[in-house]
PDB file of C-alpha atoms in Angstrom:
ATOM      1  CA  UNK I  43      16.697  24.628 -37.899  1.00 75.00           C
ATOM      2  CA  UNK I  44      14.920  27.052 -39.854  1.00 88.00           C
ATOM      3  CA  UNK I  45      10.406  27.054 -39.930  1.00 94.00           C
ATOM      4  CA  UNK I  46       8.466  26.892 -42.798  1.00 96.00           C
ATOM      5  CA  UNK I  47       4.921  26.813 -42.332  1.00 97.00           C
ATOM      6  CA  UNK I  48       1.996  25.835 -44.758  1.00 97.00           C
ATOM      7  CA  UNK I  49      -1.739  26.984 -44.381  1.00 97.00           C
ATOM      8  CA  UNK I  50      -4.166  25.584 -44.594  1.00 97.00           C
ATOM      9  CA  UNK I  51      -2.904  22.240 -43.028  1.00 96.00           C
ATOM     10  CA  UNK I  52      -5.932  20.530 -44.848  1.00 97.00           C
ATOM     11  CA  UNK I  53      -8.692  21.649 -47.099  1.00 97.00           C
ATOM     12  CA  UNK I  54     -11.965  19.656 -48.462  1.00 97.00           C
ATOM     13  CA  UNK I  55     -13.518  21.578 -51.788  1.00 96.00           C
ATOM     14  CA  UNK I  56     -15.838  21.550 -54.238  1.00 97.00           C
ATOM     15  CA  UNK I  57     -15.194  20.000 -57.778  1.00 97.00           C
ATOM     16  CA  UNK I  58     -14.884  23.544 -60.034  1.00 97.00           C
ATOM     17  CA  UNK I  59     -13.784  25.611 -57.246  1.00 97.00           C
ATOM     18  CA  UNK I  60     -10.485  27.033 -56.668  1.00 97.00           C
ATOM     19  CA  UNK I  61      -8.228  26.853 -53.546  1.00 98.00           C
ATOM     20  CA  UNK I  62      -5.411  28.621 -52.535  1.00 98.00           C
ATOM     21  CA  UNK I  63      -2.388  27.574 -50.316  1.00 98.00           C
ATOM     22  CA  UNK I  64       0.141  29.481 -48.337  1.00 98.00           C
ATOM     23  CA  UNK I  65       3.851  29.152 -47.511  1.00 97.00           C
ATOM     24  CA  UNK I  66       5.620  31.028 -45.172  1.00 97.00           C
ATOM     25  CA  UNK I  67       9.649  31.024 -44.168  1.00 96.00           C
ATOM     26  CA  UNK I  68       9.087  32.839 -40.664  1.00 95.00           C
ATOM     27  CA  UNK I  69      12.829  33.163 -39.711  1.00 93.00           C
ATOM     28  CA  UNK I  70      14.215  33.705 -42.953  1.00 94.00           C
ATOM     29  CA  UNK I  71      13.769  35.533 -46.234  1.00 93.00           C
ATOM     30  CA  UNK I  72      13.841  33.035 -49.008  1.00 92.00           C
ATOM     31  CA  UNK I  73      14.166  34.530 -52.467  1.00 90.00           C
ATOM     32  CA  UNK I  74      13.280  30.447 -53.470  1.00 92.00           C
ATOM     33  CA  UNK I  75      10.521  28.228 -52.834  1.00 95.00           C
ATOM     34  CA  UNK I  76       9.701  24.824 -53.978  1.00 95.00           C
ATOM     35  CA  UNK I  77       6.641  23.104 -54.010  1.00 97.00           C
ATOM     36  CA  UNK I  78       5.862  19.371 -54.024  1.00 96.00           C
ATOM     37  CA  UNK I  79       3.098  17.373 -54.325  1.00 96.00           C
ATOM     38  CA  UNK I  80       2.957  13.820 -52.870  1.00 94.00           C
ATOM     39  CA  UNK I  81       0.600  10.667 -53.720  1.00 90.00           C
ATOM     40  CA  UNK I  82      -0.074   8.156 -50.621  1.00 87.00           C
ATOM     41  CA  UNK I  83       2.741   5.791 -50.107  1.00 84.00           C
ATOM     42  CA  UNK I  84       4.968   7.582 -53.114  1.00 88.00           C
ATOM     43  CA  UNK I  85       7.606   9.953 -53.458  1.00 91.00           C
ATOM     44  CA  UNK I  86       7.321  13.563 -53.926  1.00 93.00           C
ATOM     45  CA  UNK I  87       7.476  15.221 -57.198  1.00 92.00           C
ATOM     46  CA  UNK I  88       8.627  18.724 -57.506  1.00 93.00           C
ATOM     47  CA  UNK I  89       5.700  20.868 -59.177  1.00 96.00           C
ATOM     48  CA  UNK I  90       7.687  24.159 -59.309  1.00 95.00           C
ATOM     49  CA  UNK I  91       9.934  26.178 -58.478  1.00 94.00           C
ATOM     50  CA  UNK I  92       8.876  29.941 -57.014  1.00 93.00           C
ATOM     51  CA  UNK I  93      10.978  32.938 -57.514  1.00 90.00           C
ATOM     52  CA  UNK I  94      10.200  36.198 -55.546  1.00 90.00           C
ATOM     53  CA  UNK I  95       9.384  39.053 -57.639  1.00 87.00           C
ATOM     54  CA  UNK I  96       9.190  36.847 -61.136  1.00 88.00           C
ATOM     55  CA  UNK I  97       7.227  33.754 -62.474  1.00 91.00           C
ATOM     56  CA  UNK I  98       7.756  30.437 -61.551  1.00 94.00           C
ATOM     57  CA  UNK I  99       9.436  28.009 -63.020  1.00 94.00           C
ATOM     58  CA  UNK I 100       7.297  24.458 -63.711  1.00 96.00           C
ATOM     59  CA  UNK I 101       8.342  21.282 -64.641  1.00 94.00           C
ATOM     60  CA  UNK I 102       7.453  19.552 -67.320  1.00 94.00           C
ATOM     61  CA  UNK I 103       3.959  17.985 -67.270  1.00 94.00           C
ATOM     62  CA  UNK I 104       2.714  20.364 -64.370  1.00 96.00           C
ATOM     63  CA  UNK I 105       0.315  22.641 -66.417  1.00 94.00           C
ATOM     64  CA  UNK I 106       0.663  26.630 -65.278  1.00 93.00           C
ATOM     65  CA  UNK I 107      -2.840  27.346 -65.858  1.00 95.00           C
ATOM     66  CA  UNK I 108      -4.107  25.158 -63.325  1.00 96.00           C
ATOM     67  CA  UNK I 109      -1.650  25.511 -60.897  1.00 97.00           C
ATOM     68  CA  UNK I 110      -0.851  29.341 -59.989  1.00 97.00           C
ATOM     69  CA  UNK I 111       2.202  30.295 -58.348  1.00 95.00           C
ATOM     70  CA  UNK I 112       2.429  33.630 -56.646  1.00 93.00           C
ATOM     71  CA  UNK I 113       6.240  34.646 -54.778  1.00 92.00           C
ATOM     72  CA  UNK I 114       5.290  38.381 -53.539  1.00 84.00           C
ATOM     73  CA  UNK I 115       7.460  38.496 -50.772  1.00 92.00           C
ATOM     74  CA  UNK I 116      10.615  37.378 -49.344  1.00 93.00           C
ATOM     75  CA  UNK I 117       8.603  35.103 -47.270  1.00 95.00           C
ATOM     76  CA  UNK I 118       5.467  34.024 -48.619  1.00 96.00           C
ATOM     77  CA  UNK I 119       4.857  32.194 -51.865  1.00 96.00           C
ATOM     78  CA  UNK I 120       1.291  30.307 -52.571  1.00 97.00           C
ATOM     79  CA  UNK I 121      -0.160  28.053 -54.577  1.00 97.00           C
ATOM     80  CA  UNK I 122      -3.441  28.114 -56.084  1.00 98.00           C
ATOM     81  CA  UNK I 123      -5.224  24.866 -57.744  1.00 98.00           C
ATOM     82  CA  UNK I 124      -7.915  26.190 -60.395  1.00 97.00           C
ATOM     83  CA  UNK I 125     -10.641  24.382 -61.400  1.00 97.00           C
ATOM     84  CA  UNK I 126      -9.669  21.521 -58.893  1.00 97.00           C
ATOM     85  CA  UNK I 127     -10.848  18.099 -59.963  1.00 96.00           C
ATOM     86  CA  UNK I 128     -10.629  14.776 -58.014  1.00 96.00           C
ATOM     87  CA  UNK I 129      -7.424  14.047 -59.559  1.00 95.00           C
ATOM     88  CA  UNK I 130      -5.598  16.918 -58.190  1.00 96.00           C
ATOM     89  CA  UNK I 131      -6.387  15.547 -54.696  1.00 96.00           C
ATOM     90  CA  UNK I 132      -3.163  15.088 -53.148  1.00 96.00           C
ATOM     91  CA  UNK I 133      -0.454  16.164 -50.276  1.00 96.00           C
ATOM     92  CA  UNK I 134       1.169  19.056 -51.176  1.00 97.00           C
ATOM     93  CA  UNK I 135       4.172  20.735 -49.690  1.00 97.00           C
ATOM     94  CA  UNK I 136       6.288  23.246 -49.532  1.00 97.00           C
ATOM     95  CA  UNK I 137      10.021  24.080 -48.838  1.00 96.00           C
ATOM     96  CA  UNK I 138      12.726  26.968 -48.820  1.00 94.00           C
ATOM     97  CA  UNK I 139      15.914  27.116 -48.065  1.00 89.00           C
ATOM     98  CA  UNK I 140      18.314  30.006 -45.540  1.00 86.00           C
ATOM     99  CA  UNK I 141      21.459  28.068 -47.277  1.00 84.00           C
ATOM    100  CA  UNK I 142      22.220  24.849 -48.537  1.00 83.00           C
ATOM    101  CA  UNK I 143      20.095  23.166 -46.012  1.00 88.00           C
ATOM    102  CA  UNK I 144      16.029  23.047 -47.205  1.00 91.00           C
ATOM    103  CA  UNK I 145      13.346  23.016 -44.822  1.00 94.00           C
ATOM    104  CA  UNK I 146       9.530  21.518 -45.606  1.00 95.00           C
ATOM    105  CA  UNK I 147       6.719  22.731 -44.783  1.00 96.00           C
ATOM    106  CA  UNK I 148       4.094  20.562 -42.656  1.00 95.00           C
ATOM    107  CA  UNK I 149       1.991  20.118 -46.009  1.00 96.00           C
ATOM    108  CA  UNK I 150      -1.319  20.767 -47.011  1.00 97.00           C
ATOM    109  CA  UNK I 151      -3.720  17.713 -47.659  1.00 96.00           C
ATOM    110  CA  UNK I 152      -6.135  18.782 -50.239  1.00 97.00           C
ATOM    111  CA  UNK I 153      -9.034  16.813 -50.913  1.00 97.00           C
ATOM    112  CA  UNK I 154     -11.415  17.437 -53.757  1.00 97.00           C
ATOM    113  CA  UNK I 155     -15.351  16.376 -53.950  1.00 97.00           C
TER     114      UNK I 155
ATOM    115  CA  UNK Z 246      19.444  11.624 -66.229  1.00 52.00           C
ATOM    116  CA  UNK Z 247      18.838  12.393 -62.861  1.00 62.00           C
ATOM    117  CA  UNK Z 248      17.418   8.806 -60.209  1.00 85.00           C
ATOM    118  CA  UNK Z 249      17.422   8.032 -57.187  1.00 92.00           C
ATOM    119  CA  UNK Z 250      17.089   4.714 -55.937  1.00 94.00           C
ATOM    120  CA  UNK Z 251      16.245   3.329 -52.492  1.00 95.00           C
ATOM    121  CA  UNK Z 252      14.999  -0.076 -51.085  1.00 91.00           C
ATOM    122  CA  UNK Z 253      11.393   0.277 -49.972  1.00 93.00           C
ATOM    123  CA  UNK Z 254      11.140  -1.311 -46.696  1.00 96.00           C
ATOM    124  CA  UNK Z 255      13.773  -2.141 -43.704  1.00 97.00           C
ATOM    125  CA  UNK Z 256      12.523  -3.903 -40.546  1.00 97.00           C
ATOM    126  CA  UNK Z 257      14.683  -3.975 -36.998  1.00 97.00           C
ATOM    127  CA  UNK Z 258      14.131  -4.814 -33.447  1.00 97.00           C
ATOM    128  CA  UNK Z 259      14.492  -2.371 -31.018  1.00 97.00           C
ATOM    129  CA  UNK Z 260      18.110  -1.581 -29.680  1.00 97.00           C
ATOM    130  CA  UNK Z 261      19.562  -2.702 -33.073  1.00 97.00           C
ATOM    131  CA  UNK Z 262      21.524  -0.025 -35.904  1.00 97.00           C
ATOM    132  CA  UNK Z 263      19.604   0.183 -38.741  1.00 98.00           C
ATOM    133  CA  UNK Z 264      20.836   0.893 -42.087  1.00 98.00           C
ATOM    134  CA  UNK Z 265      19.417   2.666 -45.126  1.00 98.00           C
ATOM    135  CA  UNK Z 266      20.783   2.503 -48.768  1.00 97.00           C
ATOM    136  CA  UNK Z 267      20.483   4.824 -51.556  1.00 96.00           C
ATOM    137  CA  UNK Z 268      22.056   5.442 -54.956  1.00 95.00           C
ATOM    138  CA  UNK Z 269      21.863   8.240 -56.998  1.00 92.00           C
ATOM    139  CA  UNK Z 270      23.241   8.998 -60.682  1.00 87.00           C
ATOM    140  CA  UNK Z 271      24.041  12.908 -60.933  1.00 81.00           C
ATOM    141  CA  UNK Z 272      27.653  12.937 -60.065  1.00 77.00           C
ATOM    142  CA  UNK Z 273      27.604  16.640 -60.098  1.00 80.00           C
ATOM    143  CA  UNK Z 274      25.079  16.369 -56.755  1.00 77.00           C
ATOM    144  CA  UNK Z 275      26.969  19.079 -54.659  1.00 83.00           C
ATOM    145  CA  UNK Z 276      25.099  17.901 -51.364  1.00 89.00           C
ATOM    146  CA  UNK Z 277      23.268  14.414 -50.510  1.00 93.00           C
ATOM    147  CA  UNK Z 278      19.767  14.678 -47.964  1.00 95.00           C
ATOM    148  CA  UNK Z 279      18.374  12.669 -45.706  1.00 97.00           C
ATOM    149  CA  UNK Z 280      14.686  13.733 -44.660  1.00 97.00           C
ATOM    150  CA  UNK Z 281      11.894  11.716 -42.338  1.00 97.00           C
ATOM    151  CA  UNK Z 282       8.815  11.648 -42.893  1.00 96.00           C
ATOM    152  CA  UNK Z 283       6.016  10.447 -40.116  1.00 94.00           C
ATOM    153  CA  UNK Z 284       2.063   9.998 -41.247  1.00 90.00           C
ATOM    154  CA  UNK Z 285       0.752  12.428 -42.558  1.00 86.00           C
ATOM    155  CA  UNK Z 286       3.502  14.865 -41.272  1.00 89.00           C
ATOM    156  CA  UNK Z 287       6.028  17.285 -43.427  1.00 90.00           C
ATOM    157  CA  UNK Z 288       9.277  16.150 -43.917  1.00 94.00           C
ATOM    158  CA  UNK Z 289      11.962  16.537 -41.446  1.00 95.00           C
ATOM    159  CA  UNK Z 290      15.543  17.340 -42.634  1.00 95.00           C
ATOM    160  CA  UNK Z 291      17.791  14.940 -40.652  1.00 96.00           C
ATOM    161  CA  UNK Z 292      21.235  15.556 -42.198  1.00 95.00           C
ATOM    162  CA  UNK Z 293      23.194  15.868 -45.094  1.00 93.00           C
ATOM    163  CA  UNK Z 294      26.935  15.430 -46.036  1.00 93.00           C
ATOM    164  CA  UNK Z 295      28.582  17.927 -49.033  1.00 91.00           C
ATOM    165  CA  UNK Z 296      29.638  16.100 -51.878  1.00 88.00           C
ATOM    166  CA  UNK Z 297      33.532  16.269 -50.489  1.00 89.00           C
ATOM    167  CA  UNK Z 298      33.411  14.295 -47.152  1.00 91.00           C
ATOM    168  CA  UNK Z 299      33.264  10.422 -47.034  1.00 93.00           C
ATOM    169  CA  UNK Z 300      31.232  10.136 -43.504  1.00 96.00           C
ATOM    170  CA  UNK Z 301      29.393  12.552 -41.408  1.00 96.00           C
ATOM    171  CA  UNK Z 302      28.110  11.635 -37.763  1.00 96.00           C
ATOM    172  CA  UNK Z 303      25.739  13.452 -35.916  1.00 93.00           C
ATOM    173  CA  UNK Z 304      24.539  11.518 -32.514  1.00 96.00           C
ATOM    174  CA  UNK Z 305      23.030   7.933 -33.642  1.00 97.00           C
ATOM    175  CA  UNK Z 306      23.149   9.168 -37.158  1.00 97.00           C
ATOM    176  CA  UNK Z 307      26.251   7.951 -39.747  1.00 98.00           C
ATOM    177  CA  UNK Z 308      26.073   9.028 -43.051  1.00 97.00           C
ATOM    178  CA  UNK Z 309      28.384   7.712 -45.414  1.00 97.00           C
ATOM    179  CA  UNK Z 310      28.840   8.602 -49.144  1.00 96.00           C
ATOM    180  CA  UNK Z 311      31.014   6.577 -51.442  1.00 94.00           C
ATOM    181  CA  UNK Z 312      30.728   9.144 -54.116  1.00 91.00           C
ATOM    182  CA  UNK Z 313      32.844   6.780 -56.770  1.00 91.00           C
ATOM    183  CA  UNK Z 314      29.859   4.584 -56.860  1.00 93.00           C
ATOM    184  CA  UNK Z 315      27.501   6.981 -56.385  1.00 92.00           C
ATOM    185  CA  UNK Z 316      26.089   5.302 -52.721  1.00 95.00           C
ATOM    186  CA  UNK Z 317      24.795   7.177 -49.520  1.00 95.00           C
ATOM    187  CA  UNK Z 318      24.029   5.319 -47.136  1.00 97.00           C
ATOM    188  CA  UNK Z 319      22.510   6.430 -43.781  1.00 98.00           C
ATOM    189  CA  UNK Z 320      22.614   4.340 -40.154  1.00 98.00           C
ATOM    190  CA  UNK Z 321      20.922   4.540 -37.169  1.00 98.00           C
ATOM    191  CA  UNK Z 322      22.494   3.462 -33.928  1.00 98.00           C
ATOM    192  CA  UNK Z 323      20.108   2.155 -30.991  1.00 98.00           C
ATOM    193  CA  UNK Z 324      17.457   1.955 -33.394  1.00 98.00           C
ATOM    194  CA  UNK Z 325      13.876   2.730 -31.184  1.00 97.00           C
ATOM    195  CA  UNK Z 326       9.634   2.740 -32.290  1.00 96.00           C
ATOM    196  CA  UNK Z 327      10.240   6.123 -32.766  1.00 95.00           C
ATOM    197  CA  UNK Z 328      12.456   6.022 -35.525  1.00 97.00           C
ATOM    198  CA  UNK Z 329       9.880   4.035 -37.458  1.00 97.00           C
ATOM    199  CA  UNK Z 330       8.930   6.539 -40.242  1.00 97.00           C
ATOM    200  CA  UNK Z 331       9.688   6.911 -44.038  1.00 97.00           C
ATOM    201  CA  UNK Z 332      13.311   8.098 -44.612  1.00 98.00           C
ATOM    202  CA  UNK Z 333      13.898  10.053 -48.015  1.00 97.00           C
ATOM    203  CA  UNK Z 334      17.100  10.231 -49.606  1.00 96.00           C
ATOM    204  CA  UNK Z 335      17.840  13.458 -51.925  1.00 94.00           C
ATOM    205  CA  UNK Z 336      20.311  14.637 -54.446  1.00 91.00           C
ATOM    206  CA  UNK Z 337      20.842  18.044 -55.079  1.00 88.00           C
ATOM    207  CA  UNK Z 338      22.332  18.289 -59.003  1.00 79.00           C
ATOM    208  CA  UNK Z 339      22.227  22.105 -59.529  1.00 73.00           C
ATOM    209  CA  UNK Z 340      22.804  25.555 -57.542  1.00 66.00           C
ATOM    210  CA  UNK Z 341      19.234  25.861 -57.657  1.00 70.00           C
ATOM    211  CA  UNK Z 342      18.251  24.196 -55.237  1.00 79.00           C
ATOM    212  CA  UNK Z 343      15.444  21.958 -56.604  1.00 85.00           C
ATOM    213  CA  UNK Z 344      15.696  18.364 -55.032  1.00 90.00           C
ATOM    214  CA  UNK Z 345      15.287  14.809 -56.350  1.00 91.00           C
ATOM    215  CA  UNK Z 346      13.948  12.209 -54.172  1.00 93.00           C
ATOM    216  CA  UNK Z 347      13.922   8.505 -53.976  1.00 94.00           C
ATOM    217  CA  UNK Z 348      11.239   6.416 -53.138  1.00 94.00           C
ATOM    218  CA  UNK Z 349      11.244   6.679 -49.595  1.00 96.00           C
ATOM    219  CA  UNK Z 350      12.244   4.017 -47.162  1.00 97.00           C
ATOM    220  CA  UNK Z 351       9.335   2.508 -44.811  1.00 97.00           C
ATOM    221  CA  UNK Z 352      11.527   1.773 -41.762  1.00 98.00           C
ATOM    222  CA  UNK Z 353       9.921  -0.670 -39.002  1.00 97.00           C
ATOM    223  CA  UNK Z 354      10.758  -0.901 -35.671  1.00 97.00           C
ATOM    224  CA  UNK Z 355       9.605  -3.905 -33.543  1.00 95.00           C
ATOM    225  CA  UNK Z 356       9.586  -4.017 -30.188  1.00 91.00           C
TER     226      UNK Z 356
END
């Protein structure tokens, strides 16, 4: 199957400071990526959806401000948490798709001090 | 709206099939997702079935979809410890791609 790789695989920061997450496809181009976020023991919850070249599409309750999306190439996309506060400690994850089949990334744990 | 519903935990002893329910409500899903996840891991697509086909098998892995009542089911044959993981059901109800999950599956395997 297709790879889609996150970086960092786990990041501890400050409360205030900002940190930034990559996704990669690194056998395919993917004009679409998704990213997720996941609480222990729950499901995961689709954040947004980023489109290369445009902005990103968020769903509702996921605030835009906070949580920048960036698509500038066919195969990266990140995600940047601003201002990250205890509460936006979490898994997060990524995923693209070559077709109809989507691929995850390994996720990124992000923990907040 | 758009749910999807799964039982939350499934024990089996070694050697036996497991089986995994889930039920979704988007009839216009186009494909259906299975996905494991270990600790702490990504999630690992397993197999899927389009929207058109009753039962796909792919080694010790049977999904079946009864699409009329909107149930996917997935088994394992020969289940062993290394199966035991969370197992993630998924609809996919547009061209867009974006995916809903259930609540994951915490699938135990005993010895």
């Amino acid at each position: 199957g297709a790879v889609v790789s996150q970086h960092p695989s786990w990041v501890i920061c400050k409360s205030g400071t900002s940190v930034k997450i990559e996704c990669r496809s690194l056998d395919f181009q993917a004009t679409t990526m998704f990213w997720y976020r996941q609480f222990p023991k729950q499901s995961l919850m689709l954040m947004a959806t980023s489109n290369e070249g445009s902005k990103a599409t968020y769903e509702q309750g996921v605030e835009k401000d906070k949580f920048l999306i960036n698509h500038a190439s066919l195969t990266l996309s990140t995600l940047t948490v601003t201002s990250a506060h205890p509460e936006d400690s979490s898994f997060y994850i990524c995923s693209a798709r070559p077709n109809y089949e989507q691929y995850f990334g390994p996720g990124t744990r992000l923990t907040v001090t | 709206g758009e749910d999807v519903e799964q039982s939350l935990f499934l024990s089996v002893r070694e050697g036996d099939s497991s089986v995994i329910n889930c039920t979704y409500t988007d009839s216009s899903s186009t494909y259906l997702y299975w996905y494991k996840q270990e600790p702490g891991a990504g999630l690992q697509l397993l197999t899927y079935i389009f929207s058109n086909m009753d039962m796909k098998q792919d080694q010790r892995l049977t999904v079946l979809l009864n699409k009329k009542d909107k149930h996917l089911s997935l088994r394992i044959a020969d289940t062993q410890t290394g199966d035991s993981a969370i197992y993630f059901c998924a609809e996919a109800p547009s061209q867009g791609g974006k995916l809903i999950f259930g609540q994951g599956t915490e699938l135990s395997v005993k010895p």
